[in-house]
């Protein structure tokens, strides 16, 4: 009886863990091929190489071997942290996995500017260093 009970608990845990597992979205899927992202307000997880660091976040780009070759989509995205990064994992050339929420930003005084798709409230995990 104990073995059956233990098996049920383990299977339940594995099932719930599987439900919570989040597949990777490509940056192109997050950006989309239209004026604004279809993933606004949704949680995403993606990977990219850090290409630039700013005072309020950093940019990541799809590695060359994973580009979708669709000229309608972007292969880069801003990861907005709201502060200058202090983590040693945030370095140009590092491949990172980023989980967060998709938002669109436009400077409020420039109503004619295009929206900038960004990932906010990020959790960042280092995958590898010194990528091209």
XYZ file of N, CA, C and O in Angstrom:
528
model
N 0.815 -1.197 0.000
C 0.000 0.000 0.000
C 0.861 1.263 0.000
O 0.526 2.229 -0.659
N 1.960 1.229 0.776
C 2.858 2.384 0.815
C 3.450 2.656 -0.563
O 3.613 3.800 -0.954
N 3.769 1.584 -1.302
C 4.358 1.754 -2.631
C 3.375 2.419 -3.592
O 3.762 3.250 -4.414
N 2.117 2.058 -3.506
C 1.105 2.664 -4.378
C 0.947 4.140 -4.037
O 0.913 4.996 -4.918
N 0.848 4.441 -2.755
C 0.717 5.827 -2.315
C 1.922 6.653 -2.766
O 1.777 7.745 -3.301
N 3.122 6.108 -2.577
C 4.343 6.801 -2.990
C 4.351 7.013 -4.505
O 4.696 8.083 -4.993
N 3.951 6.008 -5.266
C 3.899 6.109 -6.730
C 2.930 7.196 -7.175
O 3.215 7.953 -8.104
N 1.789 7.284 -6.521
C 0.802 8.314 -6.862
C 1.371 9.703 -6.596
O 1.214 10.617 -7.408
N 2.044 9.874 -5.486
C 2.645 11.173 -5.159
C 3.706 11.543 -6.194
O 3.743 12.665 -6.688
N 4.574 10.614 -6.536
C 5.625 10.883 -7.518
C 5.021 11.230 -8.873
O 5.421 12.198 -9.518
N 4.041 10.462 -9.336
C 3.406 10.735 -10.621
C 2.689 12.086 -10.626
O 2.728 12.821 -11.604
N 2.037 12.428 -9.516
C 1.379 13.729 -9.404
C 2.407 14.852 -9.489
O 2.211 15.837 -10.197
N 3.523 14.696 -8.789
C 4.585 15.704 -8.831
C 5.113 15.867 -10.249
O 5.293 16.977 -10.739
N 5.381 14.769 -10.932
C 5.898 14.832 -12.301
C 4.893 15.476 -13.244
O 5.264 16.254 -14.118
N 3.612 15.179 -13.073
C 2.575 15.770 -13.908
C 2.508 17.281 -13.697
O 2.495 18.051 -14.643
N 2.471 17.713 -12.444
C 2.401 19.139 -12.132
C 3.667 19.850 -12.604
O 3.611 20.941 -13.165
N 4.826 19.234 -12.436
C 6.076 19.827 -12.912
C 6.052 19.994 -14.418
O 6.501 21.004 -14.957
N 5.507 19.022 -15.111
C 5.397 19.106 -16.567
C 4.484 20.227 -17.012
O 4.731 20.888 -18.011
N 3.414 20.470 -16.252
C 2.513 21.565 -16.576
C 3.197 22.913 -16.414
O 2.908 23.859 -17.139
N 4.089 23.002 -15.445
C 4.775 24.262 -15.181
C 5.990 24.493 -16.079
O 6.523 25.581 -16.123
N 6.451 23.457 -16.769
C 7.597 23.607 -17.661
C 7.201 24.526 -18.805
O 6.124 24.406 -19.370
N 8.063 25.439 -19.119
C 7.763 26.427 -20.140
C 8.707 26.224 -21.319
O 9.917 26.224 -21.162
N 8.136 26.057 -22.485
C 8.941 25.893 -23.694
C 9.610 27.222 -24.045
O 9.121 28.294 -23.686
N 10.712 27.139 -24.758
C 11.405 28.349 -25.196
C 10.675 28.991 -26.367
O 10.298 28.313 -27.323
N 10.480 30.297 -26.272
C 9.976 31.091 -27.389
C 11.184 31.671 -28.100
O 12.145 32.084 -27.444
N 11.155 31.735 -29.418
C 12.238 32.433 -30.111
C 12.000 33.927 -29.982
O 10.865 34.377 -29.764
N 13.052 34.698 -30.126
C 12.899 36.155 -30.085
C 11.985 36.602 -31.221
O 11.140 37.474 -31.046
N 12.117 35.980 -32.393
C 11.258 36.318 -33.536
C 9.786 36.066 -33.210
O 8.916 36.851 -33.604
N 9.480 34.987 -32.496
C 8.095 34.711 -32.098
C 7.589 35.772 -31.125
O 6.433 36.194 -31.200
N 8.442 36.203 -30.220
C 8.048 37.232 -29.251
C 7.808 38.553 -29.971
O 6.804 39.225 -29.745
N 8.720 38.919 -30.856
C 8.589 40.176 -31.598
C 7.387 40.130 -32.544
O 6.672 41.107 -32.694
N 7.192 38.994 -33.195
C 6.094 38.864 -34.146
C 6.397 39.573 -35.459
O 7.431 40.223 -35.618
N 5.470 39.454 -36.399
C 5.686 40.042 -37.718
C 4.719 41.184 -38.002
O 4.473 41.538 -39.149
N 4.150 41.758 -36.944
C 3.240 42.889 -37.124
C 3.687 44.063 -36.262
O 4.724 44.022 -35.611
N 2.873 45.095 -36.249
C 3.203 46.339 -35.561
C 3.502 46.138 -34.077
O 4.397 46.761 -33.530
N 2.748 45.252 -33.419
C 2.961 44.983 -31.998
C 2.978 43.483 -31.755
O 2.404 42.712 -32.505
N 3.626 43.082 -30.676
C 3.739 41.666 -30.340
C 2.389 41.075 -29.952
O 1.585 41.722 -29.271
N 2.161 39.842 -30.354
C 0.942 39.139 -29.948
C 1.087 38.558 -28.539
O 0.138 38.004 -27.993
N 2.262 38.694 -27.944
C 2.529 38.116 -26.625
C 2.528 39.161 -25.505
O 2.996 38.885 -24.410
N 1.988 40.340 -25.767
C 1.950 41.392 -24.749
C 1.229 40.879 -23.507
O 0.145 40.316 -23.589
N 1.872 41.039 -22.353
C 1.298 40.621 -21.080
C 1.502 39.156 -20.755
O 1.108 38.705 -19.686
N 2.115 38.412 -21.651
C 2.312 36.979 -21.434
C 3.714 36.684 -20.927
O 4.664 37.390 -21.240
N 3.832 35.607 -20.176
C 5.136 35.141 -19.704
C 5.823 34.393 -20.842
O 5.183 33.603 -21.541
N 7.109 34.676 -21.026
C 7.890 34.001 -22.056
C 9.228 33.563 -21.473
O 9.667 34.057 -20.437
N 9.857 32.638 -22.176
C 11.219 32.218 -21.858
C 11.936 32.111 -23.194
O 11.434 31.485 -24.131
N 13.091 32.755 -23.301
C 13.840 32.751 -24.545
C 15.327 32.714 -24.251
O 15.742 32.859 -23.098
N 16.110 32.528 -25.288
C 17.563 32.565 -25.156
C 18.136 33.517 -26.187
O 17.599 33.643 -27.284
N 19.221 34.166 -25.825
C 19.902 35.051 -26.755
C 21.274 35.430 -26.229
O 21.573 35.269 -25.047
N 22.084 35.924 -27.155
C 23.426 36.398 -26.808
C 23.346 37.886 -26.501
O 22.740 38.656 -27.256
N 23.933 38.301 -25.398
C 23.928 39.714 -25.012
C 24.793 40.488 -25.999
O 25.968 40.167 -26.217
N 24.184 41.518 -26.626
C 24.886 42.318 -27.633
C 25.148 43.751 -27.186
O 26.003 44.416 -27.757
N 24.408 44.235 -26.208
C 24.600 45.599 -25.719
C 24.046 45.690 -24.302
O 23.080 45.017 -23.963
N 24.671 46.545 -23.506
C 24.231 46.771 -22.128
C 23.955 48.260 -21.966
O 24.778 49.094 -22.359
N 22.799 48.581 -21.413
C 22.390 49.963 -21.193
C 22.164 50.195 -19.703
O 22.189 49.274 -18.912
N 21.877 51.439 -19.333
C 21.642 51.776 -17.928
C 20.392 51.122 -17.365
O 20.266 50.958 -16.162
N 19.464 50.761 -18.223
C 18.194 50.197 -17.746
C 17.950 48.774 -18.240
O 16.825 48.283 -18.172
N 18.977 48.119 -18.720
C 18.800 46.746 -19.191
C 19.851 46.356 -20.204
O 20.917 46.960 -20.274
N 19.516 45.361 -21.012
C 20.460 44.877 -22.017
C 19.694 44.263 -23.190
O 18.513 43.914 -23.071
N 20.368 44.180 -24.320
C 19.784 43.594 -25.515
C 20.336 42.194 -25.728
O 21.518 41.946 -25.492
N 19.446 41.288 -26.178
C 19.884 39.953 -26.575
C 19.479 39.721 -28.021
O 18.520 40.324 -28.519
N 20.228 38.848 -28.678
C 19.984 38.533 -30.082
C 20.041 37.027 -30.283
O 20.833 36.334 -29.645
N 19.222 36.552 -31.198
C 19.207 35.136 -31.548
C 20.571 34.734 -32.106
O 21.122 35.439 -32.957
N 21.137 33.616 -31.665
C 22.384 33.134 -32.267
C 22.196 32.908 -33.770
O 21.112 32.525 -34.216
N 23.241 33.151 -34.542
C 23.150 33.080 -36.005
C 22.580 31.754 -36.511
O 21.826 31.739 -37.477
N 22.914 30.652 -35.873
C 22.455 29.353 -36.360
C 20.980 29.074 -36.037
O 20.436 28.047 -36.446
N 20.313 30.011 -35.338
C 18.906 29.812 -34.980
C 17.994 30.898 -35.541
O 16.808 30.949 -35.215
N 18.533 31.751 -36.410
C 17.752 32.834 -37.012
C 16.674 32.243 -37.914
O 16.904 31.262 -38.610
N 15.482 32.847 -37.915
C 14.361 32.295 -38.689
C 14.338 32.723 -40.158
O 13.501 32.255 -40.921
N 15.215 33.616 -40.577
C 15.307 34.086 -41.971
C 14.026 34.726 -42.483
O 13.770 34.740 -43.676
N 13.204 35.248 -41.595
C 11.994 35.969 -41.985
C 12.289 37.459 -41.838
O 12.463 37.947 -40.718
N 12.326 38.211 -42.944
C 12.643 39.636 -42.847
C 11.578 40.453 -42.112
O 11.817 41.599 -41.764
N 10.418 39.857 -41.839
C 9.346 40.544 -41.133
C 9.504 40.505 -39.614
O 8.758 41.162 -38.892
N 10.441 39.688 -39.124
C 10.609 39.553 -37.675
C 11.999 40.014 -37.251
O 12.952 39.951 -38.021
N 12.086 40.450 -36.010
C 13.356 40.883 -35.446
C 14.003 39.738 -34.684
O 13.320 38.912 -34.083
N 15.307 39.720 -34.675
C 16.062 38.693 -33.953
C 16.672 39.237 -32.664
O 17.453 38.562 -32.011
N 16.318 40.471 -32.292
C 16.837 41.067 -31.065
C 15.712 41.631 -30.223
O 14.635 41.953 -30.718
N 15.965 41.736 -28.908
C 14.952 42.272 -28.000
C 15.636 42.881 -26.772
O 16.716 42.448 -26.371
N 14.986 43.890 -26.216
C 15.470 44.528 -24.994
C 14.970 43.767 -23.776
O 13.791 43.423 -23.680
N 15.877 43.514 -22.850
C 15.517 42.953 -21.548
C 15.612 44.127 -20.573
O 16.702 44.616 -20.275
N 14.468 44.602 -20.117
C 14.406 45.798 -19.277
C 14.494 45.403 -17.813
O 13.649 44.683 -17.296
N 15.536 45.892 -17.152
C 15.716 45.613 -15.723
C 15.426 46.843 -14.863
O 15.232 46.711 -13.661
N 15.458 48.025 -15.479
C 15.200 49.257 -14.746
C 16.404 49.794 -14.000
O 16.325 50.808 -13.327
N 17.538 49.098 -14.118
C 18.748 49.540 -13.414
C 19.978 49.047 -14.163
O 19.890 48.157 -15.003
N 21.093 49.629 -13.828
C 22.356 49.158 -14.394
C 22.661 47.789 -13.800
O 22.497 47.572 -12.602
N 23.056 46.875 -14.626
C 23.304 45.503 -14.172
C 24.578 45.405 -13.336
O 25.595 45.997 -13.669
N 24.495 44.635 -12.292
C 25.632 44.393 -11.421
C 26.118 42.944 -11.530
O 27.185 42.613 -11.064
N 25.312 42.086 -12.139
C 25.632 40.669 -12.212
C 26.796 40.410 -13.166
O 26.861 40.981 -14.252
N 27.688 39.524 -12.774
C 28.813 39.162 -13.646
C 28.341 38.318 -14.826
O 29.080 38.152 -15.790
N 27.111 37.809 -14.785
C 26.559 37.045 -15.903
C 26.141 37.944 -17.065
O 26.002 37.479 -18.188
N 25.917 39.226 -16.788
C 25.465 40.154 -17.824
C 26.701 40.796 -18.466
O 27.162 41.852 -18.054
N 27.207 40.126 -19.474
C 28.382 40.581 -20.229
C 28.121 40.348 -21.705
O 27.515 39.337 -22.094
N 28.595 41.261 -22.533
C 28.462 41.086 -23.982
C 29.127 39.770 -24.376
O 30.233 39.463 -23.950
N 28.418 38.989 -25.184
C 28.907 37.696 -25.633
C 28.379 36.515 -24.842
O 28.526 35.373 -25.261
N 27.734 36.774 -23.702
C 27.174 35.679 -22.913
C 25.827 35.248 -23.490
O 24.987 36.092 -23.811
N 25.630 33.942 -23.617
C 24.335 33.386 -23.994
C 23.543 33.199 -22.713
O 24.022 32.545 -21.781
N 22.356 33.805 -22.661
C 21.527 33.742 -21.457
C 20.126 33.252 -21.796
O 19.657 33.397 -22.923
N 19.498 32.671 -20.791
C 18.087 32.327 -20.880
C 17.349 33.356 -20.052
O 17.718 33.603 -18.895
N 16.330 33.968 -20.640
C 15.588 35.032 -19.972
C 14.117 34.640 -19.884
O 13.510 34.274 -20.888
N 13.577 34.718 -18.684
C 12.142 34.526 -18.461
C 11.578 35.840 -17.970
O 12.197 36.509 -17.134
N 10.428 36.226 -18.474
C 9.814 37.468 -18.038
C 8.499 37.711 -18.748
O 7.947 36.813 -19.391
N 8.007 38.934 -18.640
C 6.723 39.332 -19.212
C 6.977 40.271 -20.396
O 7.802 41.178 -20.315
N 6.244 40.055 -21.485
C 6.389 40.893 -22.685
C 5.557 42.161 -22.526
O 4.379 42.100 -22.152
N 6.190 43.297 -22.793
C 5.472 44.575 -22.815
C 5.896 45.343 -24.060
O 6.847 44.977 -24.747
N 5.173 46.406 -24.320
C 5.514 47.329 -25.403
C 5.732 48.699 -24.769
O 4.951 49.127 -23.920
N 6.773 49.376 -25.198
C 7.097 50.684 -24.635
C 7.200 51.698 -25.763
O 7.750 51.418 -26.827
N 6.661 52.865 -25.516
C 6.834 53.999 -26.425
C 6.944 55.241 -25.561
O 6.145 55.436 -24.642
N 7.948 56.048 -25.851
C 8.125 57.296 -25.107
C 6.823 58.082 -25.182
O 6.304 58.340 -26.268
N 6.270 58.427 -24.020
C 4.927 59.009 -23.952
C 4.754 60.311 -24.734
O 3.651 60.624 -25.174
N 5.820 61.058 -24.936
C 5.700 62.331 -25.646
C 5.837 62.175 -27.156
O 5.650 63.127 -27.889
N 6.152 60.978 -27.617
C 6.331 60.752 -29.040
C 5.286 59.747 -29.533
O 5.569 58.578 -29.737
N 4.071 60.244 -29.748
C 2.961 59.361 -30.109
C 3.102 58.772 -31.511
O 2.362 57.868 -31.878
N 4.041 59.258 -32.294
C 4.240 58.736 -33.649
C 5.371 57.714 -33.727
O 5.583 57.112 -34.768
N 6.070 57.521 -32.647
C 7.166 56.550 -32.632
C 6.607 55.130 -32.599
O 5.506 54.891 -32.096
N 7.384 54.198 -33.111
C 6.999 52.796 -33.041
C 7.184 52.281 -31.613
O 8.009 52.783 -30.862
N 6.433 51.266 -31.259
C 6.574 50.630 -29.964
C 7.839 49.773 -29.954
O 8.238 49.217 -30.978
N 8.451 49.656 -28.794
C 9.615 48.809 -28.591
C 9.175 47.628 -27.731
O 8.709 47.809 -26.605
N 9.284 46.429 -28.287
C 8.937 45.229 -27.529
C 10.067 44.940 -26.556
O 11.241 45.014 -26.920
N 9.714 44.630 -25.321
C 10.726 44.344 -24.308
C 10.235 43.267 -23.358
O 9.039 43.003 -23.263
N 11.186 42.669 -22.678
C 10.881 41.692 -21.631
C 11.165 42.356 -20.301
O 12.269 42.862 -20.076
N 10.165 42.385 -19.413
C 10.317 43.025 -18.105
C 10.231 41.969 -17.011
O 9.813 40.844 -17.248
N 10.616 42.377 -15.809
C 10.649 41.481 -14.648
C 11.422 40.207 -14.971
O 10.948 39.099 -14.713
N 12.627 40.378 -15.531
C 13.337 39.191 -16.022
C 14.029 38.385 -14.932
O 14.470 38.921 -13.922
N 14.085 37.097 -15.189
C 14.973 36.189 -14.471
C 15.976 35.733 -15.516
O 15.580 35.305 -16.604
N 17.251 35.847 -15.196
C 18.301 35.574 -16.175
C 19.161 34.418 -15.696
O 19.602 34.389 -14.539
N 19.395 33.488 -16.600
C 20.241 32.325 -16.297
C 21.349 32.253 -17.351
O 21.078 32.257 -18.550
N 22.582 32.186 -16.897
C 23.731 32.080 -17.807
C 23.777 30.684 -18.418
O 23.711 29.688 -17.710
N 23.920 30.630 -19.756
C 24.046 29.356 -20.464
C 25.512 29.126 -20.860
O 26.059 28.054 -20.626
N 26.140 30.143 -21.477
C 27.562 30.013 -21.861
C 28.170 31.406 -21.997
O 27.464 32.404 -22.091
N 29.492 31.445 -22.052
C 30.227 32.715 -22.138
C 31.008 32.796 -23.445
O 31.236 31.803 -24.103
N 31.411 34.033 -23.785
C 32.327 34.316 -24.895
C 31.823 33.825 -26.243
O 32.582 33.285 -27.043
N 30.523 34.041 -26.518
C 29.972 33.701 -27.816
C 30.185 34.865 -28.788
O 30.288 36.011 -28.377
N 30.213 34.564 -30.084
C 30.384 35.626 -31.086
C 29.062 36.244 -31.429
O 28.017 35.666 -31.244
